[in-house]
Amino acid sequence: MTSWVELKASQPVAMKMLQNSIIRDRIAHAYLFHGPPGTGKHEASLLFAMRYFCENKREDEPDPCYECNSCKRIQSGNHPDLHWIEPDGQSIKKEQIEYLQKEFTYTGLESNQKVYVIREAEKMTVNASNRLLKFLEEPSRETVAILLTDQIGQMLDTIISRCQRIQFHSLTDDHLYQQLIEKGLPESTSKLFAAMKLNINEALELHEDDWFAEARKIVVQLMDKVMNSSEEGYLELHQAYLKHFQGRESMGYGLELLLVWFQDIVSLHLDKRDSIVLIDQLDRLEKFHYVVSLSEAKSLIYEILNTRRKLAQNVHPTLAMEYLILKLQR
Ligand SMILES: [Zn+2]
């Protein structure tokens, strides 16, 4: 079970809005949680419901107790006053909303309070939306609707305007970057780890590891040699690179590092300087981008990704890397 603290770390603004409405006792009749998949909308609705029904809730505390009968029933998915609506096939139909409303005319089993969560709310048919609208227009005091959607653009304005909107942001590179900066890592390293799409623990481990510091140097050397001449690149591959990057995991990191180089060359060509990751290598990048055209850089990115696939399919690492170096060579 995700806690507020965890959700707050990834969704600070959304969680603050939600917690404020709880603590200040200004709970809306309808919320719309919107944002990309995997950003915690489902978890937030569970936590909200737990806090709403919790038997030990404290006025100044947004967390539920997690331990009372109500909290436990929500965690195990069988609280009688928490209802979930999901698409039935391709859409959420009018009958599903009507059924829910009938349920609500009976008093709550545990209390008069009810919460209903509509997942993939953008899939409501027009009839279902209109039915829901009527419901939202005559809110009964203790009923809370939470609509979840990844596609707010597909929802009716009339519904959106009746909900308190809470936006969930994608857990982008930025989030990891900020976390690493807060942990005191240098800007260039934080940017690199974010670009490599590592998780925080992996990033912190690599940062402590001398192996990775050396790995960065070796990739710089390899890039220098490859840009110079074919023989030099091939020699460097065998003399240093393949000795350092052994085993699937470390080969993977090596490819990620190479990928970042060529993505940065693309960024330079497109004049997107804000996107450059290897800010400590700007001079080199400038030099390389005169040598490697935009379309070459793009096709080399393709080759690197292709090499990653080959390694996953158990192609011999030396062969796969030799082939890649041939492609990278100028
Ligand atoms: Zn509780």
XYZ file of C-alpha atoms and ligand atoms in Angstrom:
331
model
C 0.000 0.000 0.000
C 1.399 3.356 -1.086
C 1.405 5.997 1.651
C 0.821 9.725 1.324
C 4.501 10.312 1.967
C 5.482 8.258 -1.070
C 2.827 9.804 -3.270
C 3.807 13.237 -2.101
C 7.390 12.644 -3.159
C 6.331 11.974 -6.735
C 3.239 14.218 -6.950
C 3.871 17.124 -4.578
C 1.361 19.577 -6.050
C -1.473 17.116 -6.578
C -1.097 15.662 -3.106
C -0.949 19.037 -1.454
C -4.229 20.044 -3.099
C -5.886 16.828 -2.072
C -4.574 16.881 1.480
C -5.603 20.488 1.941
C -9.151 19.725 0.985
C -9.140 16.877 3.503
C -7.587 18.756 6.407
C -9.631 21.897 5.818
C -12.734 19.782 5.566
C -13.511 21.111 2.114
C -14.005 17.838 0.376
C -15.411 18.316 -3.118
C -18.401 16.370 -4.405
C -16.391 15.301 -7.396
C -12.701 15.085 -8.165
C -11.082 14.513 -11.510
C -7.639 12.921 -11.203
C -5.997 13.265 -14.593
C -2.535 12.611 -15.952
C -0.478 9.918 -17.721
C -0.742 6.227 -16.767
C 1.295 5.039 -13.815
C 1.388 8.356 -11.996
C -0.467 7.282 -8.844
C -4.084 8.252 -9.594
C -5.420 4.872 -8.513
C -3.300 4.846 -5.342
C -4.398 8.376 -4.482
C -8.059 7.448 -4.811
C -7.547 4.462 -2.496
C -5.821 6.616 0.091
C -8.476 9.251 -0.175
C -11.192 6.659 0.392
C -9.326 5.172 3.334
C -8.993 8.535 4.985
C -12.649 9.302 4.239
C -13.952 6.153 5.898
C -11.227 5.699 8.523
C -12.626 5.127 12.019
C -9.618 6.700 13.726
C -9.106 9.740 11.515
C -7.721 12.884 13.071
C -8.779 16.298 11.928
C -5.321 17.687 11.291
C -3.905 14.531 9.774
C -4.377 13.557 6.120
C -3.258 9.965 6.661
C -5.726 7.215 7.506
C -4.765 4.902 10.390
C -4.289 1.942 7.985
C -5.367 -0.397 10.782
C -9.035 0.013 11.605
C -11.706 -2.242 10.194
C -12.581 0.280 7.478
C -8.980 0.817 6.386
C -8.408 -2.926 6.219
C -11.534 -3.551 4.182
C -10.484 -0.955 1.646
C -7.023 -2.472 1.401
C -8.499 -5.898 0.790
C -10.973 -4.467 -1.739
C -14.271 -5.159 0.004
C -15.553 -2.011 1.622
C -19.314 -1.876 0.998
C -19.433 1.902 0.527
C -16.533 2.230 -1.873
C -17.671 1.515 -5.437
C -15.589 1.118 -8.548
C -16.858 1.636 -12.060
C -14.819 0.431 -15.003
C -15.517 0.191 -18.734
C -17.776 -2.707 -19.595
C -16.064 -3.666 -22.851
C -15.171 -0.512 -24.793
C -17.227 1.957 -22.800
C -18.862 2.884 -19.520
C -22.588 2.668 -20.157
C -25.531 4.635 -18.855
C -26.855 1.534 -17.070
C -23.681 1.292 -15.013
C -24.162 4.823 -13.694
C -27.864 4.232 -13.082
C -27.147 1.063 -11.168
C -24.744 2.970 -8.977
C -27.279 5.678 -8.279
C -29.850 3.120 -7.252
C -27.336 1.663 -4.854
C -26.908 5.103 -3.382
C -30.565 5.615 -2.653
C -30.179 2.996 0.036
C -28.338 4.297 3.026
C -24.754 3.256 3.381
C -24.178 -0.006 5.154
C -21.361 1.291 7.288
C -22.457 4.920 7.371
C -24.185 7.445 5.124
C -20.948 8.139 3.351
C -20.169 6.756 -0.069
C -17.282 7.080 -2.469
C -17.353 5.974 -6.063
C -14.353 5.854 -8.329
C -14.816 5.854 -12.096
C -11.763 4.467 -13.843
C -11.044 5.413 -17.471
C -13.761 8.022 -17.085
C -13.171 9.248 -20.652
C -14.848 6.044 -21.807
C -18.261 7.088 -20.541
C -20.776 7.210 -23.385
C -22.583 10.524 -23.898
C -25.647 9.010 -22.209
C -23.590 7.836 -19.256
C -21.964 11.261 -18.978
C -25.347 12.982 -18.988
C -26.633 10.623 -16.341
C -23.597 11.325 -14.210
C -24.035 15.064 -14.749
C -27.513 14.975 -13.266
C -26.072 13.170 -10.318
C -23.302 15.716 -9.854
C -25.796 18.566 -10.070
C -27.739 17.324 -7.081
C -24.950 16.133 -4.888
C -25.958 14.450 -1.728
C -23.758 15.742 1.009
C -21.839 12.657 1.830
C -21.164 11.260 -1.610
C -17.816 11.769 -3.274
C -17.065 10.918 -6.889
C -13.520 10.425 -8.087
C -13.050 10.265 -11.841
C -9.748 8.936 -13.145
C -8.488 9.521 -16.658
C -5.343 9.449 -18.791
C -7.225 11.289 -21.573
C -8.772 14.444 -20.222
C -9.032 15.741 -23.801
C -11.720 13.168 -24.497
C -13.978 14.209 -21.631
C -16.996 16.483 -21.824
C -16.366 20.045 -20.653
C -19.594 19.951 -18.682
C -18.222 17.093 -16.575
C -14.772 18.597 -16.198
C -16.215 21.888 -14.996
C -18.139 20.191 -12.203
C -15.126 18.430 -10.779
C -12.195 19.653 -8.797
C -9.330 18.884 -11.134
C -6.170 17.376 -9.738
C -3.395 16.940 -12.228
C -0.870 14.125 -11.892
C 2.416 14.665 -13.695
C 4.450 12.039 -15.454
C 7.327 10.753 -13.388
C 9.772 12.092 -15.905
C 13.517 12.328 -15.972
C 13.003 15.607 -14.129
C 11.763 13.866 -11.025
C 14.848 11.659 -10.717
C 17.072 14.604 -11.623
C 15.614 16.681 -8.784
C 15.938 13.821 -6.303
C 19.594 13.297 -7.201
C 20.397 16.995 -6.973
C 18.786 17.011 -3.531
C 20.996 14.074 -2.553
C 23.999 16.217 -3.468
C 25.042 14.595 -6.743
C 26.693 16.865 -9.318
C 24.460 18.321 -12.016
C 26.179 16.480 -14.872
C 25.876 13.100 -13.138
C 22.258 13.711 -12.173
C 21.419 14.608 -15.773
C 23.162 11.506 -17.034
C 21.386 9.131 -14.634
C 18.027 10.704 -15.454
C 18.719 10.259 -19.185
C 19.637 6.635 -18.550
C 16.210 6.183 -16.931
C 17.659 4.548 -13.838
C 15.703 4.278 -10.633
C 16.932 6.223 -7.632
C 18.610 3.291 -5.871
C 20.386 2.174 -8.997
C 21.582 5.739 -9.592
C 22.907 6.164 -6.059
C 24.691 2.817 -6.224
C 26.359 3.602 -9.533
C 27.388 6.997 -8.261
C 29.274 5.339 -5.384
C 30.841 2.792 -7.676
C 34.345 3.469 -9.050
C 33.518 1.106 -11.863
C 31.026 3.605 -13.255
C 33.395 6.579 -13.028
C 35.894 4.545 -15.033
C 33.146 3.476 -17.441
C 32.362 7.103 -18.279
C 36.036 7.764 -19.031
C 36.340 4.714 -21.245
C 33.309 5.694 -23.268
C 34.792 9.184 -23.785
C 38.033 7.587 -24.995
C 36.149 5.272 -27.302
C 34.203 8.191 -28.770
C 37.478 10.091 -29.358
C 39.100 7.157 -31.117
C 36.045 6.252 -33.149
C 35.784 9.829 -34.393
C 39.467 9.725 -35.343
C 39.826 6.581 -37.397
C 38.474 3.096 -37.891
C 41.563 1.283 -36.635
C 41.818 3.362 -33.494
C 38.190 2.701 -32.608
C 38.559 -1.007 -33.146
C 41.748 -1.136 -31.042
C 40.193 0.865 -28.233
C 37.221 -1.479 -28.218
C 39.473 -4.457 -27.562
C 42.103 -2.807 -25.387
C 39.795 -1.071 -22.955
C 36.069 -1.152 -23.624
C 35.426 -4.893 -23.746
C 37.661 -5.463 -20.730
C 35.687 -3.022 -18.650
C 32.163 -3.780 -19.832
C 31.734 -7.449 -19.110
C 28.475 -9.201 -18.470
C 25.019 -8.263 -19.597
C 24.300 -5.541 -17.063
C 27.518 -3.616 -17.597
C 27.263 -4.001 -21.384
C 23.834 -2.431 -21.042
C 25.236 0.567 -19.177
C 27.923 0.940 -21.860
C 25.292 1.101 -24.573
C 23.210 3.576 -22.568
C 26.259 5.831 -22.310
C 26.899 5.635 -26.053
C 23.241 6.335 -26.684
C 23.384 9.530 -24.655
C 26.355 10.737 -26.752
C 24.482 10.413 -30.010
C 21.251 11.788 -28.584
C 23.240 14.847 -27.523
C 24.663 15.183 -31.039
C 21.076 15.144 -32.335
C 20.105 17.799 -29.771
C 22.974 20.018 -30.954
C 21.895 19.672 -34.579
C 18.366 20.650 -33.635
C 19.705 23.506 -31.514
C 17.994 22.093 -28.422
C 20.767 23.001 -26.050
C 18.569 22.646 -22.984
C 18.212 18.947 -23.732
C 21.931 18.227 -23.758
C 22.843 15.692 -21.089
C 26.650 15.580 -21.240
C 27.080 19.210 -20.292
C 30.599 18.472 -19.067
C 31.527 17.291 -22.580
C 30.183 20.210 -24.558
C 33.452 20.928 -26.402
C 33.691 17.373 -27.639
C 30.029 17.321 -28.601
C 30.470 20.505 -30.645
C 33.411 18.941 -32.442
C 31.590 15.668 -33.103
C 28.446 17.296 -34.401
C 30.433 18.869 -37.240
C 31.607 15.402 -38.197
C 28.374 13.456 -37.725
C 25.334 14.726 -39.615
C 21.851 14.705 -38.113
C 20.699 11.763 -40.195
C 23.903 9.835 -39.414
C 23.445 10.457 -35.704
C 19.869 9.213 -35.917
C 20.849 6.052 -37.737
C 23.656 5.431 -35.225
C 21.094 5.691 -32.419
C 19.140 3.046 -34.266
C 22.264 0.849 -34.447
C 22.890 1.206 -30.711
C 19.317 0.214 -29.919
C 19.706 -2.673 -32.328
C 22.829 -3.819 -30.493
C 20.897 -3.743 -27.257
C 18.317 -6.062 -28.809
C 21.046 -8.392 -30.075
C 22.600 -8.674 -26.621
C 19.197 -9.494 -25.170
C 18.920 -12.239 -27.770
C 22.241 -13.696 -26.645
C 24.326 -12.672 -29.648
C 27.961 -12.839 -28.584
C 28.838 -9.476 -26.977
C 32.202 -9.143 -28.738
C 30.634 -9.738 -32.135
C 27.754 -7.374 -31.444
C 30.102 -4.626 -30.272
C 32.521 -5.091 -33.171
C 29.631 -4.723 -35.557
C 28.460 -1.591 -33.751
C 31.939 -0.014 -33.831
C 32.083 -0.600 -37.594
C 28.831 1.342 -37.888
C 29.997 4.124 -35.588
C 33.244 4.573 -37.441
C 33.831 7.572 -39.578
Zn -8.459 3.626 9.703
